[in-house]
Short mmCIF file of C-alpha atoms and ligand atoms in Angstrom, two decimals:
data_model
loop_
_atom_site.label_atom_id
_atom_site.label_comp_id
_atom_site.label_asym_id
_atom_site.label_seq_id
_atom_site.Cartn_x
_atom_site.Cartn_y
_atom_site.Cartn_z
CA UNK A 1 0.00 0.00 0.00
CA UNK A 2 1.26 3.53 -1.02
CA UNK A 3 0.70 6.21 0.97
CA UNK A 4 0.60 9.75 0.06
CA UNK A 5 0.99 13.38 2.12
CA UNK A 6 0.13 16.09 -0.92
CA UNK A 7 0.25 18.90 1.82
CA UNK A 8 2.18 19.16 4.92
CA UNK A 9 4.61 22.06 6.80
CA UNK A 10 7.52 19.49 7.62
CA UNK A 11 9.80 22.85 7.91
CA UNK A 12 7.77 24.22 10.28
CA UNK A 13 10.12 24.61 13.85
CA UNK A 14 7.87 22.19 15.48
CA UNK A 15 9.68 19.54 13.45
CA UNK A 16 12.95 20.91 13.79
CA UNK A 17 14.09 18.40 16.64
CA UNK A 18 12.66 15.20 15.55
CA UNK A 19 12.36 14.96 11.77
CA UNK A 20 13.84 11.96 11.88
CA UNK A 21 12.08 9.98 13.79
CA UNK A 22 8.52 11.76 12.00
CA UNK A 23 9.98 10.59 8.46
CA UNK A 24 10.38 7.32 9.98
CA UNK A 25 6.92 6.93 11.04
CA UNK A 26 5.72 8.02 8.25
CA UNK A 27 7.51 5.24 6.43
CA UNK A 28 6.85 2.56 8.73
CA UNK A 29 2.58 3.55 8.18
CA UNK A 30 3.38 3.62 4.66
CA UNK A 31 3.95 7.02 3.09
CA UNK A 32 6.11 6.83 0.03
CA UNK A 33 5.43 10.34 -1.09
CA UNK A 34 4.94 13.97 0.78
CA UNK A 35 4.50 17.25 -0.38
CA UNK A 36 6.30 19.82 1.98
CA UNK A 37 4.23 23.53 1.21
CA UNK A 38 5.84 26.66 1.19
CA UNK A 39 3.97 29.84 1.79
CA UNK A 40 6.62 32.52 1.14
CA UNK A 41 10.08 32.95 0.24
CA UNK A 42 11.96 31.87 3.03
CA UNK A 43 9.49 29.24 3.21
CA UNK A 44 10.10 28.42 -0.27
CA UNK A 45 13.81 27.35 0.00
CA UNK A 46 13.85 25.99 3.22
CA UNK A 47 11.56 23.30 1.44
CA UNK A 48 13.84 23.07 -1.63
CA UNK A 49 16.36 22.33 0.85
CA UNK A 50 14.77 19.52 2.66
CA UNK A 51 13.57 17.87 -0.66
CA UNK A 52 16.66 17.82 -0.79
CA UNK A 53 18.09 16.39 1.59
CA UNK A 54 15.49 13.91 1.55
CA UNK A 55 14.88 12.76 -2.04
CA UNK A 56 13.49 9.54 -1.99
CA UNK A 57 10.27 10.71 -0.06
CA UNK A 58 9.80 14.20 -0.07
CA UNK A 59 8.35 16.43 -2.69
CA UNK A 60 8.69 20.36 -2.96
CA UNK A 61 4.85 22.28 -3.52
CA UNK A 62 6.33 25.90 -4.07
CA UNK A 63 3.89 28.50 -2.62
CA UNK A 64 2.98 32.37 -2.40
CA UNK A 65 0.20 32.30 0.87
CA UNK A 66 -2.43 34.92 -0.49
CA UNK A 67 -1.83 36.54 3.17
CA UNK A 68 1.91 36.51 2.72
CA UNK A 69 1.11 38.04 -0.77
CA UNK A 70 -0.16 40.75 0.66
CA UNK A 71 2.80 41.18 3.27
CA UNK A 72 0.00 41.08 6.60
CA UNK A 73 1.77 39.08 9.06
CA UNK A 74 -0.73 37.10 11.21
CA UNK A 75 2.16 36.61 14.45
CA UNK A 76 3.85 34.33 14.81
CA UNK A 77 3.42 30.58 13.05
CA UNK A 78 6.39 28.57 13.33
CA UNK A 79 7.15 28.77 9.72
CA UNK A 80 9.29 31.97 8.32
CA UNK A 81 6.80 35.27 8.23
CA UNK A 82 6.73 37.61 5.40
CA UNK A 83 5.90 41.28 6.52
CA UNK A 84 6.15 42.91 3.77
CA UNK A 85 4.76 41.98 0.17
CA UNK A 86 5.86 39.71 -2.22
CA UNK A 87 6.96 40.55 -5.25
CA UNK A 88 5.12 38.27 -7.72
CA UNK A 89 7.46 38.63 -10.55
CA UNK A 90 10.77 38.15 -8.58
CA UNK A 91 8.70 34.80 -7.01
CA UNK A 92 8.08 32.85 -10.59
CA UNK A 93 11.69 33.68 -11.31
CA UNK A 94 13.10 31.71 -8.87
CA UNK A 95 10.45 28.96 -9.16
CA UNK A 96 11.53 28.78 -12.94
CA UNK A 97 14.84 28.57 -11.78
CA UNK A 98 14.22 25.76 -9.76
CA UNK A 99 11.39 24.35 -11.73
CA UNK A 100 12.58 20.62 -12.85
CA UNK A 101 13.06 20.47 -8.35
CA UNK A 102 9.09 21.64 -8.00
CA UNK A 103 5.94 18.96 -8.25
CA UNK A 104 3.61 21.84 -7.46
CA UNK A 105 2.66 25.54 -7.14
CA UNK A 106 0.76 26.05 -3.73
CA UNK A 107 -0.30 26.79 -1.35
CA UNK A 108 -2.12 29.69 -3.06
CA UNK A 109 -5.41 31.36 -3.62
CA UNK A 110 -7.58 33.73 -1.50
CA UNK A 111 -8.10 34.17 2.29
CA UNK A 112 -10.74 36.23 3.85
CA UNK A 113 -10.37 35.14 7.66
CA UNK A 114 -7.32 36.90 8.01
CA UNK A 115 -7.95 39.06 5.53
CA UNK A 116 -10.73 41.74 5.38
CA UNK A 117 -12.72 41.10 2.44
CA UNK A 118 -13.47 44.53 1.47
CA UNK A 119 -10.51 46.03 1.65
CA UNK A 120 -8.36 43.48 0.11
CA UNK A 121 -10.43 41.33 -2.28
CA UNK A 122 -9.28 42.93 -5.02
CA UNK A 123 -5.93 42.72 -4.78
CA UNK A 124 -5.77 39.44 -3.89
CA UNK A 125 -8.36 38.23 -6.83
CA UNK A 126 -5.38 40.28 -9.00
CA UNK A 127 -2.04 38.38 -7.38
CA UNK A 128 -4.56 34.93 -7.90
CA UNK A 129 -5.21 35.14 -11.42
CA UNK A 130 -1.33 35.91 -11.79
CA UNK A 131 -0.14 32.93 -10.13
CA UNK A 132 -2.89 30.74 -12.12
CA UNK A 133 -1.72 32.50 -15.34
CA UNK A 134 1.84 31.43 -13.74
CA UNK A 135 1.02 27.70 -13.27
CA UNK A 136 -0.38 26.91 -16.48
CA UNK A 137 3.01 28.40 -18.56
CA UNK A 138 5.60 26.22 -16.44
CA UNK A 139 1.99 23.40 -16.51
CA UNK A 140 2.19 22.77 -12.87
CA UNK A 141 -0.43 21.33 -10.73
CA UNK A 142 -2.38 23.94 -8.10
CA UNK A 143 -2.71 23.77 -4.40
CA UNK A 144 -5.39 25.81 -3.57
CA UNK A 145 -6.08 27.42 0.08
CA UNK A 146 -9.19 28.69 -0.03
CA UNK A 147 -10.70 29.92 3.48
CA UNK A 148 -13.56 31.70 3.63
CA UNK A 149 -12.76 32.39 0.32
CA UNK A 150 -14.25 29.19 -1.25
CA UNK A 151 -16.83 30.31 -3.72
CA UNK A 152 -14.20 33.77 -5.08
CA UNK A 153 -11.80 30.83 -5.61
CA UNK A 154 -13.53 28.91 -7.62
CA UNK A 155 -15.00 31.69 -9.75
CA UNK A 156 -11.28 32.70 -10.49
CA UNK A 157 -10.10 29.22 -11.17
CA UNK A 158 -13.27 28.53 -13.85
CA UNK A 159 -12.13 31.55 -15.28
CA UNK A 160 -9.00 31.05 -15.83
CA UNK A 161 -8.50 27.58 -16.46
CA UNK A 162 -10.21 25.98 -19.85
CA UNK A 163 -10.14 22.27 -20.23
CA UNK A 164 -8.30 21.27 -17.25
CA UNK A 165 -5.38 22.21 -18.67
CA UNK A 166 -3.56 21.95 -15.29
CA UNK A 167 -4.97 19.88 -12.40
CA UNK A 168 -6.43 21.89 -9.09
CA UNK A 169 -6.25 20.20 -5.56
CA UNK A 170 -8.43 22.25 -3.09
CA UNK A 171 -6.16 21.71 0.36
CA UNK A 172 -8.59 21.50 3.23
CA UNK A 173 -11.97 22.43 1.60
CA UNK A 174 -14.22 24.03 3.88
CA UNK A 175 -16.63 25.44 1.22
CA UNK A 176 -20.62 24.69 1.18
CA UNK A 177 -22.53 21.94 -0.48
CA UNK A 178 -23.09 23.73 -2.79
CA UNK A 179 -19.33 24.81 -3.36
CA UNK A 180 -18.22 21.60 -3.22
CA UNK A 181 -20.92 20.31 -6.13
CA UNK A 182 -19.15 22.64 -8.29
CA UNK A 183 -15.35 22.33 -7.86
CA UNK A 184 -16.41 18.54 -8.52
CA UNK A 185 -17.75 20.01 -11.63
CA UNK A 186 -14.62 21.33 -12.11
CA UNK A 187 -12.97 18.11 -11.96
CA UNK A 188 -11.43 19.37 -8.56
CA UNK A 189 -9.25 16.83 -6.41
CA UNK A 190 -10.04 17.68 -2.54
CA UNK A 191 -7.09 16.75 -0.13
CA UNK A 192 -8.40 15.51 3.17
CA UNK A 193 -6.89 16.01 6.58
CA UNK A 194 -6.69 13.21 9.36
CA UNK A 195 -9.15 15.41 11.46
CA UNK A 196 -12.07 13.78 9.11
CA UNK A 197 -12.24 11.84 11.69
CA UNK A 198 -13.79 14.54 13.80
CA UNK A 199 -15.53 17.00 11.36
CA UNK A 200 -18.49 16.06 9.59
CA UNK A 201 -18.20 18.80 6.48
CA UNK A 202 -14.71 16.45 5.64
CA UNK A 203 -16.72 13.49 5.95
CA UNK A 204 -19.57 14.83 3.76
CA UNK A 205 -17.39 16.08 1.25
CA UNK A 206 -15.78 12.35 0.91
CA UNK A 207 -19.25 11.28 0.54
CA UNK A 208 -19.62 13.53 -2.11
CA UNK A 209 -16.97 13.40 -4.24
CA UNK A 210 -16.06 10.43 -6.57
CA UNK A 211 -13.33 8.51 -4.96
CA UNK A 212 -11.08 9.31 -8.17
CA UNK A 213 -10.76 12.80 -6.84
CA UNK A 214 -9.85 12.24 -3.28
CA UNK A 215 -6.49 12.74 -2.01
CA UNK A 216 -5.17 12.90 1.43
CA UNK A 217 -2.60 15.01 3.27
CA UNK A 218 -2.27 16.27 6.99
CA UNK A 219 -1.47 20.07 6.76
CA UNK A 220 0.79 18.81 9.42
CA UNK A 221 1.96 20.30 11.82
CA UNK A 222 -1.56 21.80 12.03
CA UNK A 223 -5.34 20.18 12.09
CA UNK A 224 -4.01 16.75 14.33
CA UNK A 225 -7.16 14.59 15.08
CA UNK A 226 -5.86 14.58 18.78
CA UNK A 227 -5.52 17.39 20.69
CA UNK A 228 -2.51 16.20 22.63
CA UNK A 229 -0.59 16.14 19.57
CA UNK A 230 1.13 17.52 16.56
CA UNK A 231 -0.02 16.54 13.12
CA UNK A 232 2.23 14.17 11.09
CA UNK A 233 2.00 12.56 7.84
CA UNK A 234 1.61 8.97 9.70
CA UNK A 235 -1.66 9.83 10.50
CA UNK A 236 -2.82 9.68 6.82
CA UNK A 237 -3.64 5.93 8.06
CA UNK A 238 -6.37 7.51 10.04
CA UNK A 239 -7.95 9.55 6.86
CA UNK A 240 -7.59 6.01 4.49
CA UNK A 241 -9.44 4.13 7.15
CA UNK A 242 -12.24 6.51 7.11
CA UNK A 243 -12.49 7.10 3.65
CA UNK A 244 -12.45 3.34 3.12
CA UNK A 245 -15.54 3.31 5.67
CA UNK A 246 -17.34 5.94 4.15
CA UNK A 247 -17.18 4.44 0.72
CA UNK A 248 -17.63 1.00 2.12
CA UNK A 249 -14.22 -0.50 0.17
CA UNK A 250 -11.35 -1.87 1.83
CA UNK A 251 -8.53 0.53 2.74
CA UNK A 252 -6.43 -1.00 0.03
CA UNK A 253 -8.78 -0.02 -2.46
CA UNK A 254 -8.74 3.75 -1.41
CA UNK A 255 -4.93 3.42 -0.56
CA UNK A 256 -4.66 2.53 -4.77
CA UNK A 257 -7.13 4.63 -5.89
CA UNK A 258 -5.53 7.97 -3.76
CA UNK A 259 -2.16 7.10 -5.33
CA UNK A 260 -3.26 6.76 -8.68
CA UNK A 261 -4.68 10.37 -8.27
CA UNK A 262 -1.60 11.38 -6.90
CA UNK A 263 0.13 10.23 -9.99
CA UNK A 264 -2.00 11.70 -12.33
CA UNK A 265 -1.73 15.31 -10.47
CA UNK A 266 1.41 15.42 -9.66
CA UNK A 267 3.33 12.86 -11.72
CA UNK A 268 6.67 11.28 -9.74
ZN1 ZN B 1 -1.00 24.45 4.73
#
């Protein structure tokens, strides 16, 4: 059984002591591929650098946060802050330079919990459509963050993307029923978090959406299904075994089926 982790913060400092030992759980459960997400910049190479450092695993999604874009730090997260804004331009540079290294752009898209909508929708609906416009010339696969943003994201990405040209996972969907009918319209793969186990809008969305546009990642070190501790991609166990009960097939069934998906998103 392959295992897959399309969206985790392994270079967060929470994982700065026992890497290790995390990559090692994460092989014994099964994991042969994870995605580390940058938001930023400095977030940006420190993920280049532990791809790598750790090649045979780990995969580098290259991203520009739409609140980092906008240079509004939200305090302190464990992973490097950007207080001023990013220069788009300068960004897809040094992703091109890097490009045959990068599986993915992302995270990106629009945020309007820490973000005011009315004072910054437009500017980050402009930096969006950019970085789409950016994906589809160096035809790399989207990671989309999307809070309270769900239904403005999706707008942007039907507009901008004819035919599927490049393939769009929504990280952590959190939109509507409704929202979610559509991005499976869309042909939309949803990533889901270990903490389906505990939130019923995951588990409906699973429900939902055809099993050949599930994934699964942790957002690790964030959204743990226990509260005494850290996310880590080992848990995706915990998300196969629930999507296997929710779509009544074994979990080697959904373990295939998510890593064929992988594969056809995100290639190697
Ligand atoms: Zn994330």
């Amino acid at each position: 059984m392959n295992l897959v982790d399309v969206h985790c913060h392994l270079n967060h400092e929470l994982f700065k002591q026992d890497l290790d030992d995390v990559l090692s759980r994460a092989k014994k459960a099964g994991l042969k591929r994870i995605l580390i997400s940058g938001v930023n910049p400095p977030a940006n190479r420190e993920v280049l650098a532990l791809v790598k450092k750790y090649p045979e695993m780990l995969r580098a999604s290259l991203g520009i946060y739409p609140i980092d874009a906008l240079g509004l730090a939200e305090g302190e997260t464990g992973l490097p802050r950007q207080t001023v804004p990013i220069n788009l331009a300068e960004q897809f540079t040094y992703i091109e330079q890097h490009l045959d290294q990068v599986t993915a752009i992302g995270e990106v898209g629009m945020d309007f919990h820490w973000a005011d909508k009315e004072e910054t929708y437009e500017k980050q609906a402009e930096n969006f459509r950019k970085i789409i416009r950016f994906a589809i010339k160096v035809k790399k696969p989207l990671v989309i963050h999307s809070r309270k943003a769900e239904e403005e994201c999706l707008q942007i990405l039907a507009e901008e993307i004819k035919n599927n040209e490049i393939p769009v996972n929504q990280h952590c969907f959190s939109g509507r029923k409704s929202a979610m009918t559509r991005a499976i319209e869309l042909g939309h793969y949803f990533s889901i978090p270990p903490n389906i186990l505990i939130s019923s809008n995951f588990q409906t969305l699973v429900k939902k959406a055809p099993l050949g546009q599930l994934l699964t990642e942790t957002d690790a070190p964030w959204l743990s299904p226990s509260k005494d501790r850290k996310n880590e991609p080992a848990f995706v166990r915990e998300t196969i075994k629930k999507i296997a009960e929710i779509k009544e097939i074994t979990e080697k069934e959904a373990a295939d089926q998510i890593w064929q998906n992988y594969q056809r998103v995100f290639g190697d």
